[in-house]
CSV table of C-alpha atoms and ligand atoms in Angstrom, one decimal:
chain,number,residue,atom,x,y,z
A,1260,UNK,CA,78.9,26.7,111.4
A,1261,UNK,CA,81.4,24.1,111.8
A,1262,UNK,CA,83.9,27.2,111.7
A,1263,UNK,CA,83.6,29.2,114.6
A,1264,UNK,CA,86.1,32.8,115.5
A,1265,UNK,CA,86.3,32.6,111.6
A,1266,UNK,CA,84.1,35.6,110.0
A,1267,UNK,CA,83.1,33.8,105.8
A,1268,UNK,CA,84.7,36.4,103.6
A,1269,UNK,CA,84.2,34.2,100.7
A,1270,UNK,CA,81.3,31.1,100.4
A,1271,UNK,CA,81.8,27.9,98.1
A,1272,UNK,CA,80.2,28.2,95.0
A,1273,UNK,CA,80.0,30.2,92.6
A,1274,UNK,CA,81.2,33.9,92.5
A,1275,UNK,CA,82.7,37.2,91.3
A,1276,UNK,CA,86.0,36.8,90.8
A,1277,UNK,CA,87.7,39.2,93.4
A,1278,UNK,CA,90.9,39.6,91.6
A,1279,UNK,CA,89.6,39.7,87.8
A,1280,UNK,CA,86.1,40.8,88.3
A,1281,UNK,CA,84.9,37.9,85.9
A,1282,UNK,CA,81.2,36.8,86.6
A,1283,UNK,CA,80.6,33.1,87.8
A,1284,UNK,CA,84.0,31.7,88.3
A,1285,UNK,CA,83.7,29.1,90.5
A,1286,UNK,CA,85.3,29.6,94.0
A,1287,UNK,CA,87.0,26.2,95.0
A,1288,UNK,CA,86.9,26.4,98.9
A,1289,UNK,CA,85.8,28.7,101.6
A,1290,UNK,CA,87.5,32.3,102.8
A,1291,UNK,CA,88.0,32.5,105.9
A,1292,UNK,CA,88.8,35.6,108.5
A,1293,UNK,CA,89.8,35.6,112.2
A,1294,UNK,CA,92.7,37.6,112.3
A,1295,UNK,CA,96.5,38.2,110.2
A,1296,UNK,CA,98.7,35.6,111.9
A,1297,UNK,CA,95.2,33.9,113.7
A,1298,UNK,CA,96.4,30.4,115.1
A,1299,UNK,CA,94.8,28.0,112.5
A,1300,UNK,CA,93.2,25.0,113.8
A,1301,UNK,CA,92.5,21.4,111.8
A,1302,UNK,CA,89.1,21.2,111.2
A,1303,UNK,CA,88.9,17.2,110.2
A,1304,UNK,CA,91.6,14.9,112.0
A,1305,UNK,CA,93.9,12.8,109.8
A,1306,UNK,CA,97.3,13.1,108.2
A,1307,UNK,CA,99.5,15.9,107.0
A,1308,UNK,CA,100.4,15.2,103.5
A,1309,UNK,CA,102.2,18.6,102.6
A,1310,UNK,CA,103.4,21.8,104.6
A,1311,UNK,CA,105.7,25.1,103.3
A,1312,UNK,CA,105.5,26.6,100.6
A,1313,UNK,CA,103.0,25.3,97.4
A,1314,UNK,CA,105.9,24.1,95.0
A,1315,UNK,CA,104.7,25.0,91.0
A,1316,UNK,CA,103.5,21.2,90.2
A,1317,UNK,CA,102.9,19.8,93.3
A,1318,UNK,CA,99.2,20.2,92.8
A,1319,UNK,CA,99.3,23.1,95.2
A,1320,UNK,CA,101.3,25.9,93.1
A,1321,UNK,CA,100.3,28.8,93.6
A,1322,UNK,CA,98.6,28.4,97.2
A,1323,UNK,CA,101.4,30.4,99.3
A,1324,UNK,CA,102.5,28.3,102.3
A,1325,UNK,CA,100.0,25.3,102.6
A,1326,UNK,CA,99.1,22.1,104.8
A,1327,UNK,CA,97.4,19.6,103.4
A,1328,UNK,CA,95.4,17.5,105.0
A,1329,UNK,CA,94.5,13.8,104.6
A,1330,UNK,CA,91.1,12.1,106.3
A,1331,UNK,CA,90.5,8.8,107.1
A,1332,UNK,CA,88.2,9.2,103.8
A,1333,UNK,CA,91.4,10.0,101.8
A,1334,UNK,CA,90.0,13.4,101.1
A,1335,UNK,CA,92.4,16.2,101.3
A,1336,UNK,CA,92.2,19.1,103.5
A,1337,UNK,CA,93.8,22.5,102.0
A,1338,UNK,CA,94.9,25.0,104.3
A,1339,UNK,CA,96.2,28.0,101.9
A,1340,UNK,CA,97.6,31.8,102.4
A,1341,UNK,CA,99.8,30.9,105.9
A,1342,UNK,CA,101.8,32.8,106.6
A,1343,UNK,CA,103.3,30.2,108.1
A,1344,UNK,CA,103.4,26.8,109.3
A,1345,UNK,CA,103.9,25.0,112.6
A,1346,UNK,CA,102.8,21.2,111.1
A,1347,UNK,CA,105.6,18.8,109.2
A,1348,UNK,CA,105.5,16.2,106.5
A,1349,UNK,CA,103.8,13.0,108.2
A,1350,UNK,CA,102.4,13.8,111.0
A,1351,UNK,CA,98.8,13.1,112.5
A,1352,UNK,CA,96.9,15.9,113.9
A,1353,UNK,CA,93.5,16.3,116.1
A,1354,UNK,CA,90.8,18.2,115.1
A,1355,UNK,CA,91.8,22.1,116.4
A,1356,UNK,CA,96.0,21.1,116.2
A,1357,UNK,CA,97.4,23.7,115.8
A,1358,UNK,CA,98.3,23.9,112.0
A,1359,UNK,CA,99.5,27.2,111.1
A,1360,UNK,CA,99.1,31.0,111.0
A,1361,UNK,CA,96.3,32.7,109.0
A,1362,UNK,CA,98.5,35.1,105.9
A,1363,UNK,CA,98.1,36.4,102.7
A,1364,UNK,CA,101.2,34.4,101.1
A,1365,UNK,CA,100.6,32.8,97.5
A,1366,UNK,CA,99.2,33.9,94.0
A,1367,UNK,CA,96.2,36.2,93.4
A,1368,UNK,CA,95.2,36.7,97.4
A,1369,UNK,CA,93.4,40.5,98.2
A,1370,UNK,CA,94.3,40.0,101.8
A,1371,UNK,CA,95.1,38.3,105.1
A,1372,UNK,CA,92.8,35.2,105.1
A,1373,UNK,CA,92.5,31.5,105.5
A,1374,UNK,CA,91.6,29.2,102.0
A,1375,UNK,CA,90.1,26.4,103.0
A,1376,UNK,CA,89.4,23.5,100.0
A,1377,UNK,CA,88.0,20.1,100.5
A,1378,UNK,CA,88.6,18.0,98.1
A,1379,UNK,CA,87.4,14.6,96.5
A,1380,UNK,CA,91.0,12.4,96.0
A,1381,UNK,CA,94.2,13.4,97.8
A,1382,UNK,CA,96.2,11.4,95.5
A,1383,UNK,CA,98.1,11.9,92.4
A,1384,UNK,CA,98.8,15.4,92.8
A,1385,UNK,CA,97.4,15.8,96.4
A,1386,UNK,CA,94.3,16.0,94.4
A,1387,UNK,CA,94.7,18.5,92.0
A,1388,UNK,CA,92.3,18.3,88.7
A,1389,UNK,CA,92.1,21.2,86.1
A,1390,UNK,CA,88.5,22.0,87.2
A,1391,UNK,CA,87.4,23.6,90.5
A,1392,UNK,CA,84.2,22.0,90.8
A,1393,UNK,CA,84.7,18.5,89.7
A,1394,UNK,CA,87.3,19.0,92.5
A,1395,UNK,CA,86.2,20.0,95.5
A,1396,UNK,CA,83.6,19.8,97.9
A,1397,UNK,CA,81.4,21.6,99.8
A,1398,UNK,CA,83.3,22.6,102.9
A,1399,UNK,CA,80.9,23.8,105.3
A,1400,UNK,CA,78.8,20.7,104.3
A,1401,UNK,CA,81.4,18.5,104.7
A,1402,UNK,CA,82.5,19.4,108.4
A,1403,UNK,CA,79.3,19.6,109.2
A,1404,UNK,CA,78.6,15.4,107.4
A,1405,UNK,CA,81.8,14.6,108.3
A,1406,UNK,CA,81.0,15.3,112.7
A,1407,UNK,CA,77.5,13.8,112.0
A,1408,UNK,CA,79.0,10.3,110.8
A,1409,UNK,CA,81.3,11.0,113.1
A,1410,UNK,CA,78.9,10.5,116.5
A,1411,UNK,CA,77.5,7.3,114.7
A,1412,UNK,CA,81.1,5.2,113.9
A,1413,UNK,CA,82.9,6.8,116.7
A,1414,UNK,CA,80.6,6.3,119.4
A,1415,UNK,CA,77.2,4.8,118.6
A,1416,UNK,CA,77.9,1.3,117.6
A,1417,UNK,CA,76.9,-1.8,119.0
A,1418,UNK,CA,78.8,-5.0,118.5
A,1419,UNK,CA,76.7,-8.4,118.6
A,1420,UNK,CA,77.9,-10.9,121.1
A,1421,UNK,CA,76.5,-14.6,122.0
A,1422,UNK,CA,73.2,-14.6,123.5
A,1423,UNK,CA,72.2,-11.4,121.7
A,1424,UNK,CA,68.5,-10.3,119.7
A,1425,UNK,CA,67.4,-6.9,118.7
A,1426,UNK,CA,65.3,-6.9,121.6
A,1427,UNK,CA,67.7,-7.3,123.7
A,1428,UNK,CA,69.9,-4.7,122.8
A,1429,UNK,CA,66.9,-2.2,122.1
A,1430,UNK,CA,65.8,-2.4,125.0
A,1431,UNK,CA,69.2,-2.0,126.6
A,1432,UNK,CA,70.3,1.1,125.1
A,1433,UNK,CA,66.5,2.6,125.2
A,1434,UNK,CA,65.2,2.2,121.8
A,1435,UNK,CA,63.2,-0.1,119.9
A,1436,UNK,CA,63.9,-3.3,117.3
A,1437,UNK,CA,61.8,-1.5,114.8
A,1438,UNK,CA,64.4,1.9,114.9
A,1439,UNK,CA,67.6,-0.4,114.5
A,1440,UNK,CA,66.1,-2.0,112.0
A,1441,UNK,CA,65.5,0.3,109.8
A,1442,UNK,CA,68.4,2.6,110.9
A,1443,UNK,CA,70.5,-0.6,109.8
A,1444,UNK,CA,68.9,-1.4,106.7
A,1445,UNK,CA,68.3,-4.9,108.1
A,1446,UNK,CA,66.3,-7.3,105.9
A,1447,UNK,CA,65.6,-10.7,108.9
A,1448,UNK,CA,64.8,-9.0,112.6
A,1449,UNK,CA,65.1,-12.4,113.4
A,1450,UNK,CA,68.7,-12.5,112.1
A,1451,UNK,CA,71.5,-11.1,113.4
A,1452,UNK,CA,74.7,-12.2,113.9
A,1453,UNK,CA,77.7,-12.5,116.3
A,1454,UNK,CA,80.5,-9.8,115.6
A,1455,UNK,CA,78.0,-7.6,113.0
A,1456,UNK,CA,78.2,-4.3,113.8
A,1457,UNK,CA,75.0,-2.4,115.1
A,1458,UNK,CA,74.2,1.9,115.0
A,1459,UNK,CA,72.3,2.9,117.8
A,1460,UNK,CA,70.5,6.0,117.2
A,1461,UNK,CA,72.3,9.1,117.8
A,1462,UNK,CA,72.0,9.9,121.6
A,1463,UNK,CA,70.9,13.9,122.1
A,1464,UNK,CA,73.2,14.2,125.4
A,1465,UNK,CA,70.3,17.0,125.6
A,1466,UNK,CA,69.0,18.1,129.0
A,1467,UNK,CA,65.5,18.4,130.0
A,1468,UNK,CA,64.6,20.9,132.4
A,1469,UNK,CA,61.7,21.0,135.0
A,1470,UNK,CA,61.4,24.8,136.0
A,1471,UNK,CA,58.0,25.4,138.7
A,1472,UNK,CA,56.8,28.8,138.2
A,1473,UNK,CA,57.3,31.1,141.4
A,1474,UNK,CA,53.3,32.0,141.3
A,1475,UNK,CA,52.9,28.3,142.7
A,1476,UNK,CA,52.9,27.9,147.2
A,1477,UNK,CA,52.5,24.3,146.7
A,1478,UNK,CA,53.0,21.0,144.7
A,1479,UNK,CA,53.1,18.1,145.6
A,1480,UNK,CA,55.4,15.3,144.6
A,1481,UNK,CA,55.1,11.0,145.2
A,1482,UNK,CA,57.1,8.9,146.1
A,1483,UNK,CA,58.4,6.7,142.9
A,1484,UNK,CA,57.0,3.7,143.5
A,1485,UNK,CA,52.9,5.0,144.1
A,1486,UNK,CA,50.5,6.2,141.6
A,1487,UNK,CA,51.2,9.7,141.9
A,1488,UNK,CA,47.2,10.8,143.5
A,1489,UNK,CA,46.3,12.7,145.9
A,1490,UNK,CA,46.5,11.1,149.3
A,1491,UNK,CA,49.6,9.4,148.4
A,1492,UNK,CA,52.0,12.3,148.2
A,1493,UNK,CA,55.0,12.2,150.0
A,1494,UNK,CA,55.3,16.1,150.6
A,1495,UNK,CA,55.1,19.4,149.0
A,1496,UNK,CA,57.6,21.8,147.1
A,1497,UNK,CA,57.1,25.1,147.5
A,1498,UNK,CA,58.5,27.3,144.5
A,1499,UNK,CA,57.1,30.8,145.8
A,1500,UNK,CA,59.0,30.8,148.5
A,1501,UNK,CA,62.6,29.9,146.2
A,1502,UNK,CA,61.6,32.1,143.6
A,1503,UNK,CA,60.5,29.8,141.6
A,1504,UNK,CA,62.3,25.9,141.4
A,1505,UNK,CA,63.9,23.6,138.6
A,1506,UNK,CA,64.9,19.9,138.3
A,1507,UNK,CA,67.0,17.9,136.1
A,1508,UNK,CA,64.3,15.5,135.0
A,1509,UNK,CA,65.5,12.0,135.3
A,1510,UNK,CA,62.7,9.5,133.7
A,1511,UNK,CA,58.9,10.2,132.4
A,1512,UNK,CA,57.1,7.3,133.8
A,1513,UNK,CA,53.7,8.1,132.2
A,1514,UNK,CA,52.0,11.0,130.9
A,1515,UNK,CA,52.6,14.7,132.4
A,1516,UNK,CA,54.6,13.0,135.0
A,1517,UNK,CA,58.2,13.1,135.2
A,1518,UNK,CA,61.2,12.5,137.7
A,1519,UNK,CA,63.3,14.8,139.7
A,1520,UNK,CA,65.6,14.5,142.4
A,1521,UNK,CA,64.2,17.6,145.5
A,1522,UNK,CA,66.8,18.0,148.6
A,1523,UNK,CA,63.5,17.0,151.3
A,1524,UNK,CA,62.1,14.4,150.1
A,1525,UNK,CA,64.7,12.5,147.4
A,1526,UNK,CA,64.2,10.9,144.3
A,1527,UNK,CA,60.3,12.1,143.8
A,1528,UNK,CA,57.5,12.2,140.8
A,1529,UNK,CA,55.4,15.2,140.3
A,1530,UNK,CA,52.7,15.9,138.3
A,1531,UNK,CA,53.1,18.8,135.2
A,1532,UNK,CA,50.3,18.6,133.3
A,1533,UNK,CA,50.1,22.0,131.0
A,1534,UNK,CA,47.2,23.6,133.7
A,1535,UNK,CA,49.6,23.6,136.6
A,1536,UNK,CA,52.2,26.3,134.9
A,1537,UNK,CA,55.3,24.3,134.8
A,1538,UNK,CA,57.7,24.1,131.9
A,1539,UNK,CA,59.7,21.4,130.5
A,1540,UNK,CA,62.7,22.4,128.5
A,1541,UNK,CA,65.5,20.7,126.8
A,1542,UNK,CA,69.0,22.5,127.2
B,2050,ZN,ZN1,89.7,31.6,98.4
């Protein structure tokens, strides 16, 4: 749910018109409620194209106090029925910047809410055409997709340098040549060009945690440079003594063996096969 802190009072798409009672009318945005005069932050960064009372003929007539923000794909984001507007035309806003306050201004408003609309185009007339479905995109989907795309174009791009090849790049970013070929639609994996942008698989950012249950009183750990087998122990952990123990997983040198950092033995490998009762969880 990209609209954190809001209640959705009317979704995007076909609905019964709340004022006329007419069925199957198309709602061109999503109605969100936080509280009357609650600050409204921008869902998507961009440039303010319009800020103030929506004047007839501009593309936002009847929208009340309204802010229109153009994003980098030239979509127009319309924040309508605001009680007040706190940005100016021409201003650049980041995601989360306060642009106004929730209100009930404009025509055809049943109560205080934010009407948020994403228009396919931002010009002419702020992307207005008299067909609500053809004019707009599903705001929930758009905001979700925008940040997925962002995580690829924003952070996870590698620019090819002299002497690079896909194997080298794959190894450096903990992925495979096949994964890069697939993700980037590369025809010839032996041919990449200097300056070419290579998308890297998205990072999960999730930590994996190892839990050792308090029922165990003695758990072998091994130096990372030896085989994790009986006789090679560096020491023993005692989960029972501590009511269970937990560690961040730092690596997986082999099946059912993970690397952890311990207080007493430093960085060690530990066997965590299913029969041991160890629990691994991504958080
Ligand atoms: Zn609405």
